[in-house]
Amino acid sequence: MTPEDLAKTHAAAFTRSRSWAAVEFSDLLNNRFIHAVGNNQSFALFQVIGDEAELLTIATHPDVQRQGLARTCMHEWHTKAKALGATRAVLDVAADNLPAIALYEHSGYHACGVRKGYYLRENNQKIDAIVMESALD
């Protein structure tokens, strides 16, 4: 997976908010705490620091959504995070992203906080972020 490939998939998946550029993926992938799983069509990017893992982004190209690829990425990043010593995982998700919330709940996450107005949509509408957590056991 190249930063350019990740940026293309991210842009296709994130049409209601700003997607990440190839240079951002490149910078992140050069950080020793950042890890990626998946492939060019569906991937997860996460960081592990100490015993905590954080999902930074997960994206599946719209052409291959609803095929279980995101669930596979969730399982893969959890497995890798545990191997790196993480016992707890956190993430945030836009409150209006119901498919992602369902994915995370299916993966064992529950809401533990809110970041008011965290996400900015194309029409300057501010959307809350729901902070979610899960034990990695």
PDB file of N, CA, C and O in Angstrom, residues 54-122:
ATOM      1  N   GLU A  54      -5.018   3.282  19.124  1.00  0.00           N
ATOM      2  CA  GLU A  54      -6.025   4.216  18.630  1.00  0.00           C
ATOM      3  C   GLU A  54      -6.195   4.028  17.130  1.00  0.00           C
ATOM      4  O   GLU A  54      -5.216   4.084  16.379  1.00  0.00           O
ATOM      5  N   LEU A  55      -7.416   3.817  16.706  1.00  0.00           N
ATOM      6  CA  LEU A  55      -7.724   3.761  15.287  1.00  0.00           C
ATOM      7  C   LEU A  55      -7.716   5.188  14.750  1.00  0.00           C
ATOM      8  O   LEU A  55      -8.488   6.032  15.206  1.00  0.00           O
ATOM      9  N   LEU A  56      -6.823   5.468  13.819  1.00  0.00           N
ATOM     10  CA  LEU A  56      -6.740   6.802  13.246  1.00  0.00           C
ATOM     11  C   LEU A  56      -7.708   6.970  12.088  1.00  0.00           C
ATOM     12  O   LEU A  56      -8.349   8.014  11.959  1.00  0.00           O
ATOM     13  N   THR A  57      -7.794   5.964  11.238  1.00  0.00           N
ATOM     14  CA  THR A  57      -8.771   5.975  10.158  1.00  0.00           C
ATOM     15  C   THR A  57      -8.938   4.561   9.636  1.00  0.00           C
ATOM     16  O   THR A  57      -8.043   3.724   9.742  1.00  0.00           O
ATOM     17  N   ILE A  58     -10.112   4.319   9.089  1.00  0.00           N
ATOM     18  CA  ILE A  58     -10.407   3.077   8.398  1.00  0.00           C
ATOM     19  C   ILE A  58     -11.210   3.475   7.174  1.00  0.00           C
ATOM     20  O   ILE A  58     -12.070   4.366   7.246  1.00  0.00           O
ATOM     21  N   ALA A  59     -10.903   2.860   6.041  1.00  0.00           N
ATOM     22  CA  ALA A  59     -11.591   3.228   4.806  1.00  0.00           C
ATOM     23  C   ALA A  59     -11.744   2.010   3.909  1.00  0.00           C
ATOM     24  O   ALA A  59     -10.821   1.196   3.796  1.00  0.00           O
ATOM     25  N   THR A  60     -12.889   1.914   3.279  1.00  0.00           N
ATOM     26  CA  THR A  60     -13.143   0.894   2.274  1.00  0.00           C
ATOM     27  C   THR A  60     -13.684   1.600   1.043  1.00  0.00           C
ATOM     28  O   THR A  60     -14.605   2.413   1.141  1.00  0.00           O
ATOM     29  N   HIS A  61     -13.111   1.295  -0.110  1.00  0.00           N
ATOM     30  CA  HIS A  61     -13.562   1.918  -1.353  1.00  0.00           C
ATOM     31  C   HIS A  61     -15.039   1.575  -1.566  1.00  0.00           C
ATOM     32  O   HIS A  61     -15.446   0.422  -1.361  1.00  0.00           O
ATOM     33  N   PRO A  62     -15.855   2.537  -1.966  1.00  0.00           N
ATOM     34  CA  PRO A  62     -17.294   2.284  -2.148  1.00  0.00           C
ATOM     35  C   PRO A  62     -17.609   1.127  -3.094  1.00  0.00           C
ATOM     36  O   PRO A  62     -18.636   0.460  -2.928  1.00  0.00           O
ATOM     37  N   ASP A  63     -16.747   0.852  -4.052  1.00  0.00           N
ATOM     38  CA  ASP A  63     -16.986  -0.243  -5.001  1.00  0.00           C
ATOM     39  C   ASP A  63     -16.962  -1.618  -4.346  1.00  0.00           C
ATOM     40  O   ASP A  63     -17.499  -2.585  -4.913  1.00  0.00           O
ATOM     41  N   VAL A  64     -16.351  -1.723  -3.162  1.00  0.00           N
ATOM     42  CA  VAL A  64     -16.246  -3.025  -2.500  1.00  0.00           C
ATOM     43  C   VAL A  64     -16.800  -3.006  -1.073  1.00  0.00           C
ATOM     44  O   VAL A  64     -16.507  -3.896  -0.270  1.00  0.00           O
ATOM     45  N   GLN A  65     -17.611  -2.013  -0.758  1.00  0.00           N
ATOM     46  CA  GLN A  65     -18.229  -1.972   0.566  1.00  0.00           C
ATOM     47  C   GLN A  65     -19.292  -3.054   0.688  1.00  0.00           C
ATOM     48  O   GLN A  65     -19.787  -3.581  -0.305  1.00  0.00           O
ATOM     49  N   ARG A  66     -19.622  -3.374   1.917  1.00  0.00           N
ATOM     50  CA  ARG A  66     -20.649  -4.373   2.264  1.00  0.00           C
ATOM     51  C   ARG A  66     -20.215  -5.792   1.899  1.00  0.00           C
ATOM     52  O   ARG A  66     -21.039  -6.654   1.627  1.00  0.00           O
ATOM     53  N   GLN A  67     -18.889  -6.023   1.900  1.00  0.00           N
ATOM     54  CA  GLN A  67     -18.347  -7.357   1.622  1.00  0.00           C
ATOM     55  C   GLN A  67     -17.536  -7.902   2.797  1.00  0.00           C
ATOM     56  O   GLN A  67     -16.831  -8.895   2.665  1.00  0.00           O
ATOM     57  N   GLY A  68     -17.582  -7.229   3.942  1.00  0.00           N
ATOM     58  CA  GLY A  68     -16.882  -7.695   5.125  1.00  0.00           C
ATOM     59  C   GLY A  68     -15.432  -7.255   5.221  1.00  0.00           C
ATOM     60  O   GLY A  68     -14.719  -7.669   6.136  1.00  0.00           O
ATOM     61  N   LEU A  69     -14.973  -6.399   4.306  1.00  0.00           N
ATOM     62  CA  LEU A  69     -13.577  -5.980   4.312  1.00  0.00           C
ATOM     63  C   LEU A  69     -13.239  -5.117   5.525  1.00  0.00           C
ATOM     64  O   LEU A  69     -12.165  -5.270   6.122  1.00  0.00           O
ATOM     65  N   ALA A  70     -14.128  -4.234   5.918  1.00  0.00           N
ATOM     66  CA  ALA A  70     -13.877  -3.390   7.091  1.00  0.00           C
ATOM     67  C   ALA A  70     -13.843  -4.239   8.361  1.00  0.00           C
ATOM     68  O   ALA A  70     -13.006  -4.001   9.241  1.00  0.00           O
ATOM     69  N   ARG A  71     -14.716  -5.229   8.457  1.00  0.00           N
ATOM     70  CA  ARG A  71     -14.689  -6.122   9.626  1.00  0.00           C
ATOM     71  C   ARG A  71     -13.354  -6.873   9.683  1.00  0.00           C
ATOM     72  O   ARG A  71     -12.784  -7.061  10.751  1.00  0.00           O
ATOM     73  N   THR A  72     -12.879  -7.295   8.526  1.00  0.00           N
ATOM     74  CA  THR A  72     -11.583  -7.961   8.473  1.00  0.00           C
ATOM     75  C   THR A  72     -10.479  -7.024   8.934  1.00  0.00           C
ATOM     76  O   THR A  72      -9.601  -7.418   9.722  1.00  0.00           O
ATOM     77  N   CYS A  73     -10.509  -5.776   8.475  1.00  0.00           N
ATOM     78  CA  CYS A  73      -9.507  -4.795   8.906  1.00  0.00           C
ATOM     79  C   CYS A  73      -9.582  -4.550  10.410  1.00  0.00           C
ATOM     80  O   CYS A  73      -8.536  -4.432  11.066  1.00  0.00           O
ATOM     81  N   MET A  74     -10.783  -4.486  10.952  1.00  0.00           N
ATOM     82  CA  MET A  74     -10.924  -4.303  12.396  1.00  0.00           C
ATOM     83  C   MET A  74     -10.259  -5.461  13.136  1.00  0.00           C
ATOM     84  O   MET A  74      -9.496  -5.250  14.085  1.00  0.00           O
ATOM     85  N   HIS A  75     -10.532  -6.671  12.698  1.00  0.00           N
ATOM     86  CA  HIS A  75      -9.926  -7.840  13.341  1.00  0.00           C
ATOM     87  C   HIS A  75      -8.401  -7.800  13.208  1.00  0.00           C
ATOM     88  O   HIS A  75      -7.682  -8.050  14.182  1.00  0.00           O
ATOM     89  N   GLU A  76      -7.912  -7.471  12.020  1.00  0.00           N
ATOM     90  CA  GLU A  76      -6.467  -7.454  11.788  1.00  0.00           C
ATOM     91  C   GLU A  76      -5.759  -6.394  12.626  1.00  0.00           C
ATOM     92  O   GLU A  76      -4.696  -6.650  13.195  1.00  0.00           O
ATOM     93  N   TRP A  77      -6.365  -5.202  12.728  1.00  0.00           N
ATOM     94  CA  TRP A  77      -5.665  -4.175  13.502  1.00  0.00           C
ATOM     95  C   TRP A  77      -5.709  -4.485  14.993  1.00  0.00           C
ATOM     96  O   TRP A  77      -4.757  -4.227  15.712  1.00  0.00           O
ATOM     97  N   HIS A  78      -6.800  -5.079  15.454  1.00  0.00           N
ATOM     98  CA  HIS A  78      -6.863  -5.490  16.858  1.00  0.00           C
ATOM     99  C   HIS A  78      -5.793  -6.543  17.160  1.00  0.00           C
ATOM    100  O   HIS A  78      -5.105  -6.466  18.181  1.00  0.00           O
ATOM    101  N   THR A  79      -5.670  -7.507  16.274  1.00  0.00           N
ATOM    102  CA  THR A  79      -4.682  -8.576  16.458  1.00  0.00           C
ATOM    103  C   THR A  79      -3.267  -8.009  16.502  1.00  0.00           C
ATOM    104  O   THR A  79      -2.464  -8.361  17.380  1.00  0.00           O
ATOM    105  N   LYS A  80      -2.970  -7.121  15.580  1.00  0.00           N
ATOM    106  CA  LYS A  80      -1.630  -6.531  15.541  1.00  0.00           C
ATOM    107  C   LYS A  80      -1.384  -5.641  16.757  1.00  0.00           C
ATOM    108  O   LYS A  80      -0.303  -5.662  17.343  1.00  0.00           O
ATOM    109  N   ALA A  81      -2.389  -4.872  17.146  1.00  0.00           N
ATOM    110  CA  ALA A  81      -2.247  -3.999  18.319  1.00  0.00           C
ATOM    111  C   ALA A  81      -1.988  -4.819  19.581  1.00  0.00           C
ATOM    112  O   ALA A  81      -1.141  -4.460  20.403  1.00  0.00           O
ATOM    113  N   LYS A  82      -2.701  -5.938  19.742  1.00  0.00           N
ATOM    114  CA  LYS A  82      -2.474  -6.804  20.905  1.00  0.00           C
ATOM    115  C   LYS A  82      -1.062  -7.366  20.879  1.00  0.00           C
ATOM    116  O   LYS A  82      -0.396  -7.424  21.917  1.00  0.00           O
ATOM    117  N   ALA A  83      -0.592  -7.752  19.700  1.00  0.00           N
ATOM    118  CA  ALA A  83       0.766  -8.297  19.585  1.00  0.00           C
ATOM    119  C   ALA A  83       1.812  -7.242  19.954  1.00  0.00           C
ATOM    120  O   ALA A  83       2.903  -7.586  20.408  1.00  0.00           O
ATOM    121  N   LEU A  84       1.456  -5.974  19.777  1.00  0.00           N
ATOM    122  CA  LEU A  84       2.359  -4.874  20.122  1.00  0.00           C
ATOM    123  C   LEU A  84       2.200  -4.418  21.575  1.00  0.00           C
ATOM    124  O   LEU A  84       2.822  -3.448  21.994  1.00  0.00           O
ATOM    125  N   GLY A  85       1.346  -5.093  22.336  1.00  0.00           N
ATOM    126  CA  GLY A  85       1.208  -4.812  23.758  1.00  0.00           C
ATOM    127  C   GLY A  85      -0.010  -4.014  24.177  1.00  0.00           C
ATOM    128  O   GLY A  85      -0.183  -3.703  25.357  1.00  0.00           O
ATOM    129  N   ALA A  86      -0.895  -3.683  23.247  1.00  0.00           N
ATOM    130  CA  ALA A  86      -2.089  -2.901  23.593  1.00  0.00           C
ATOM    131  C   ALA A  86      -3.118  -3.779  24.302  1.00  0.00           C
ATOM    132  O   ALA A  86      -3.323  -4.931  23.928  1.00  0.00           O
ATOM    133  N   THR A  87      -3.756  -3.213  25.311  1.00  0.00           N
ATOM    134  CA  THR A  87      -4.827  -3.896  26.028  1.00  0.00           C
ATOM    135  C   THR A  87      -6.160  -3.154  25.893  1.00  0.00           C
ATOM    136  O   THR A  87      -7.198  -3.661  26.293  1.00  0.00           O
ATOM    137  N   ARG A  88      -6.105  -1.949  25.347  1.00  0.00           N
ATOM    138  CA  ARG A  88      -7.288  -1.102  25.212  1.00  0.00           C
ATOM    139  C   ARG A  88      -7.215  -0.399  23.859  1.00  0.00           C
ATOM    140  O   ARG A  88      -6.144   0.000  23.412  1.00  0.00           O
ATOM    141  N   ALA A  89      -8.369  -0.243  23.211  1.00  0.00           N
ATOM    142  CA  ALA A  89      -8.438   0.451  21.925  1.00  0.00           C
ATOM    143  C   ALA A  89      -9.456   1.575  22.008  1.00  0.00           C
ATOM    144  O   ALA A  89     -10.491   1.445  22.666  1.00  0.00           O
ATOM    145  N   VAL A  90      -9.147   2.676  21.360  1.00  0.00           N
ATOM    146  CA  VAL A  90     -10.047   3.825  21.302  1.00  0.00           C
ATOM    147  C   VAL A  90     -10.152   4.293  19.854  1.00  0.00           C
ATOM    148  O   VAL A  90      -9.289   4.021  19.021  1.00  0.00           O
ATOM    149  N   LEU A  91     -11.221   5.023  19.597  1.00  0.00           N
ATOM    150  CA  LEU A  91     -11.440   5.624  18.283  1.00  0.00           C
ATOM    151  C   LEU A  91     -12.478   6.714  18.432  1.00  0.00           C
ATOM    152  O   LEU A  91     -13.143   6.826  19.463  1.00  0.00           O
ATOM    153  N   ASP A  92     -12.606   7.539  17.403  1.00  0.00           N
ATOM    154  CA  ASP A  92     -13.741   8.451  17.366  1.00  0.00           C
ATOM    155  C   ASP A  92     -14.409   8.319  16.013  1.00  0.00           C
ATOM    156  O   ASP A  92     -13.790   7.937  15.025  1.00  0.00           O
ATOM    157  N   VAL A  93     -15.696   8.618  15.994  1.00  0.00           N
ATOM    158  CA  VAL A  93     -16.510   8.454  14.794  1.00  0.00           C
ATOM    159  C   VAL A  93     -17.539   9.577  14.754  1.00  0.00           C
ATOM    160  O   VAL A  93     -18.062   9.993  15.789  1.00  0.00           O
ATOM    161  N   ALA A  94     -17.810  10.062  13.569  1.00  0.00           N
ATOM    162  CA  ALA A  94     -18.825  11.099  13.407  1.00  0.00           C
ATOM    163  C   ALA A  94     -20.187  10.549  13.839  1.00  0.00           C
ATOM    164  O   ALA A  94     -20.564   9.429  13.484  1.00  0.00           O
ATOM    165  N   ALA A  95     -20.899  11.335  14.609  1.00  0.00           N
ATOM    166  CA  ALA A  95     -22.187  10.905  15.152  1.00  0.00           C
ATOM    167  C   ALA A  95     -23.204  10.557  14.071  1.00  0.00           C
ATOM    168  O   ALA A  95     -24.138   9.791  14.329  1.00  0.00           O
ATOM    169  N   ASP A  96     -23.014  11.082  12.868  1.00  0.00           N
ATOM    170  CA  ASP A  96     -23.949  10.787  11.779  1.00  0.00           C
ATOM    171  C   ASP A  96     -23.480   9.644  10.885  1.00  0.00           C
ATOM    172  O   ASP A  96     -24.112   9.328   9.889  1.00  0.00           O
ATOM    173  N   ASN A  97     -22.385   8.984  11.243  1.00  0.00           N
ATOM    174  CA  ASN A  97     -21.847   7.881  10.440  1.00  0.00           C
ATOM    175  C   ASN A  97     -22.366   6.558  11.015  1.00  0.00           C
ATOM    176  O   ASN A  97     -21.637   5.805  11.659  1.00  0.00           O
ATOM    177  N   LEU A  98     -23.635   6.288  10.760  1.00  0.00           N
ATOM    178  CA  LEU A  98     -24.290   5.117  11.353  1.00  0.00           C
ATOM    179  C   LEU A  98     -23.683   3.787  10.916  1.00  0.00           C
ATOM    180  O   LEU A  98     -23.558   2.880  11.744  1.00  0.00           O
ATOM    181  N   PRO A  99     -23.266   3.619   9.647  1.00  0.00           N
ATOM    182  CA  PRO A  99     -22.619   2.351   9.285  1.00  0.00           C
ATOM    183  C   PRO A  99     -21.330   2.104  10.072  1.00  0.00           C
ATOM    184  O   PRO A  99     -21.072   0.981  10.514  1.00  0.00           O
ATOM    185  N   ALA A 100     -20.525   3.137  10.277  1.00  0.00           N
ATOM    186  CA  ALA A 100     -19.284   2.975  11.034  1.00  0.00           C
ATOM    187  C   ALA A 100     -19.591   2.672  12.499  1.00  0.00           C
ATOM    188  O   ALA A 100     -18.942   1.805  13.101  1.00  0.00           O
ATOM    189  N   ILE A 101     -20.563   3.350  13.059  1.00  0.00           N
ATOM    190  CA  ILE A 101     -20.933   3.090  14.459  1.00  0.00           C
ATOM    191  C   ILE A 101     -21.363   1.629  14.617  1.00  0.00           C
ATOM    192  O   ILE A 101     -20.958   0.954  15.567  1.00  0.00           O
ATOM    193  N   ALA A 102     -22.151   1.124  13.662  1.00  0.00           N
ATOM    194  CA  ALA A 102     -22.580  -0.282  13.718  1.00  0.00           C
ATOM    195  C   ALA A 102     -21.378  -1.217  13.619  1.00  0.00           C
ATOM    196  O   ALA A 102     -21.312  -2.227  14.339  1.00  0.00           O
ATOM    197  N   LEU A 103     -20.416  -0.909  12.746  1.00  0.00           N
ATOM    198  CA  LEU A 103     -19.197  -1.713  12.627  1.00  0.00           C
ATOM    199  C   LEU A 103     -18.452  -1.757  13.957  1.00  0.00           C
ATOM    200  O   LEU A 103     -18.041  -2.824  14.419  1.00  0.00           O
ATOM    201  N   TYR A 104     -18.292  -0.599  14.575  1.00  0.00           N
ATOM    202  CA  TYR A 104     -17.541  -0.525  15.822  1.00  0.00           C
ATOM    203  C   TYR A 104     -18.268  -1.243  16.958  1.00  0.00           C
ATOM    204  O   TYR A 104     -17.652  -1.959  17.750  1.00  0.00           O
ATOM    205  N   GLU A 105     -19.577  -1.082  17.039  1.00  0.00           N
ATOM    206  CA  GLU A 105     -20.336  -1.789  18.072  1.00  0.00           C
ATOM    207  C   GLU A 105     -20.233  -3.296  17.864  1.00  0.00           C
ATOM    208  O   GLU A 105     -20.067  -4.050  18.828  1.00  0.00           O
ATOM    209  N   HIS A 106     -20.313  -3.737  16.615  1.00  0.00           N
ATOM    210  CA  HIS A 106     -20.161  -5.165  16.303  1.00  0.00           C
ATOM    211  C   HIS A 106     -18.778  -5.667  16.714  1.00  0.00           C
ATOM    212  O   HIS A 106     -18.607  -6.833  17.069  1.00  0.00           O
ATOM    213  N   SER A 107     -17.797  -4.773  16.696  1.00  0.00           N
ATOM    214  CA  SER A 107     -16.417  -5.125  17.055  1.00  0.00           C
ATOM    215  C   SER A 107     -16.150  -4.978  18.551  1.00  0.00           C
ATOM    216  O   SER A 107     -15.006  -5.083  18.990  1.00  0.00           O
ATOM    217  N   GLY A 108     -17.191  -4.698  19.341  1.00  0.00           N
ATOM    218  CA  GLY A 108     -17.053  -4.669  20.795  1.00  0.00           C
ATOM    219  C   GLY A 108     -16.846  -3.306  21.419  1.00  0.00           C
ATOM    220  O   GLY A 108     -16.537  -3.206  22.605  1.00  0.00           O
ATOM    221  N   TYR A 109     -17.038  -2.247  20.674  1.00  0.00           N
ATOM    222  CA  TYR A 109     -16.843  -0.894  21.197  1.00  0.00           C
ATOM    223  C   TYR A 109     -18.115  -0.360  21.835  1.00  0.00           C
ATOM    224  O   TYR A 109     -19.224  -0.739  21.448  1.00  0.00           O
ATOM    225  N   HIS A 110     -17.924   0.532  22.785  1.00  0.00           N
ATOM    226  CA  HIS A 110     -19.050   1.262  23.371  1.00  0.00           C
ATOM    227  C   HIS A 110     -18.632   2.730  23.520  1.00  0.00           C
ATOM    228  O   HIS A 110     -17.442   3.055  23.648  1.00  0.00           O
ATOM    229  N   ALA A 111     -19.606   3.604  23.488  1.00  0.00           N
ATOM    230  CA  ALA A 111     -19.358   5.049  23.601  1.00  0.00           C
ATOM    231  C   ALA A 111     -18.846   5.370  24.998  1.00  0.00           C
ATOM    232  O   ALA A 111     -19.336   4.834  25.993  1.00  0.00           O
ATOM    233  N   CYS A 112     -17.856   6.265  25.054  1.00  0.00           N
ATOM    234  CA  CYS A 112     -17.326   6.680  26.357  1.00  0.00           C
ATOM    235  C   CYS A 112     -17.140   8.195  26.435  1.00  0.00           C
ATOM    236  O   CYS A 112     -16.664   8.697  27.449  1.00  0.00           O
ATOM    237  N   GLY A 113     -17.512   8.917  25.381  1.00  0.00           N
ATOM    238  CA  GLY A 113     -17.375  10.365  25.409  1.00  0.00           C
ATOM    239  C   GLY A 113     -17.830  10.995  24.103  1.00  0.00           C
ATOM    240  O   GLY A 113     -18.161  10.305  23.135  1.00  0.00           O
ATOM    241  N   VAL A 114     -17.862  12.322  24.113  1.00  0.00           N
ATOM    242  CA  VAL A 114     -18.274  13.099  22.935  1.00  0.00           C
ATOM    243  C   VAL A 114     -17.333  14.276  22.763  1.00  0.00           C
ATOM    244  O   VAL A 114     -16.966  14.934  23.751  1.00  0.00           O
ATOM    245  N   ARG A 115     -16.953  14.532  21.532  1.00  0.00           N
ATOM    246  CA  ARG A 115     -16.209  15.744  21.184  1.00  0.00           C
ATOM    247  C   ARG A 115     -17.163  16.611  20.375  1.00  0.00           C
ATOM    248  O   ARG A 115     -17.460  16.323  19.219  1.00  0.00           O
ATOM    249  N   LYS A 116     -17.645  17.674  20.973  1.00  0.00           N
ATOM    250  CA  LYS A 116     -18.641  18.538  20.344  1.00  0.00           C
ATOM    251  C   LYS A 116     -18.064  19.236  19.105  1.00  0.00           C
ATOM    252  O   LYS A 116     -16.979  19.815  19.163  1.00  0.00           O
ATOM    253  N   GLY A 117     -18.807  19.151  18.005  1.00  0.00           N
ATOM    254  CA  GLY A 117     -18.454  19.879  16.793  1.00  0.00           C
ATOM    255  C   GLY A 117     -17.107  19.512  16.204  1.00  0.00           C
ATOM    256  O   GLY A 117     -16.476  20.317  15.533  1.00  0.00           O
ATOM    257  N   TYR A 118     -16.642  18.295  16.401  1.00  0.00           N
ATOM    258  CA  TYR A 118     -15.296  17.873  16.009  1.00  0.00           C
ATOM    259  C   TYR A 118     -15.119  17.745  14.494  1.00  0.00           C
ATOM    260  O   TYR A 118     -14.088  18.103  13.953  1.00  0.00           O
ATOM    261  N   TYR A 119     -16.123  17.227  13.818  1.00  0.00           N
ATOM    262  CA  TYR A 119     -16.040  17.020  12.370  1.00  0.00           C
ATOM    263  C   TYR A 119     -16.712  18.169  11.631  1.00  0.00           C
ATOM    264  O   TYR A 119     -17.774  18.640  12.034  1.00  0.00           O
ATOM    265  N   LEU A 120     -16.102  18.585  10.551  1.00  0.00           N
ATOM    266  CA  LEU A 120     -16.646  19.654   9.720  1.00  0.00           C
ATOM    267  C   LEU A 120     -17.050  19.075   8.375  1.00  0.00           C
ATOM    268  O   LEU A 120     -16.223  18.492   7.674  1.00  0.00           O
ATOM    269  N   ARG A 121     -18.308  19.232   8.026  1.00  0.00           N
ATOM    270  CA  ARG A 121     -18.821  18.749   6.749  1.00  0.00           C
ATOM    271  C   ARG A 121     -18.640  19.814   5.678  1.00  0.00           C
ATOM    272  O   ARG A 121     -18.328  20.974   5.967  1.00  0.00           O
ATOM    273  N   GLU A 122     -18.890  19.435   4.435  1.00  0.00           N
ATOM    274  CA  GLU A 122     -18.662  20.332   3.300  1.00  0.00           C
ATOM    275  C   GLU A 122     -19.473  21.620   3.373  1.00  0.00           C
ATOM    276  O   GLU A 122     -19.076  22.635   2.837  1.00  0.00           O
TER     277      GLU A 122
END
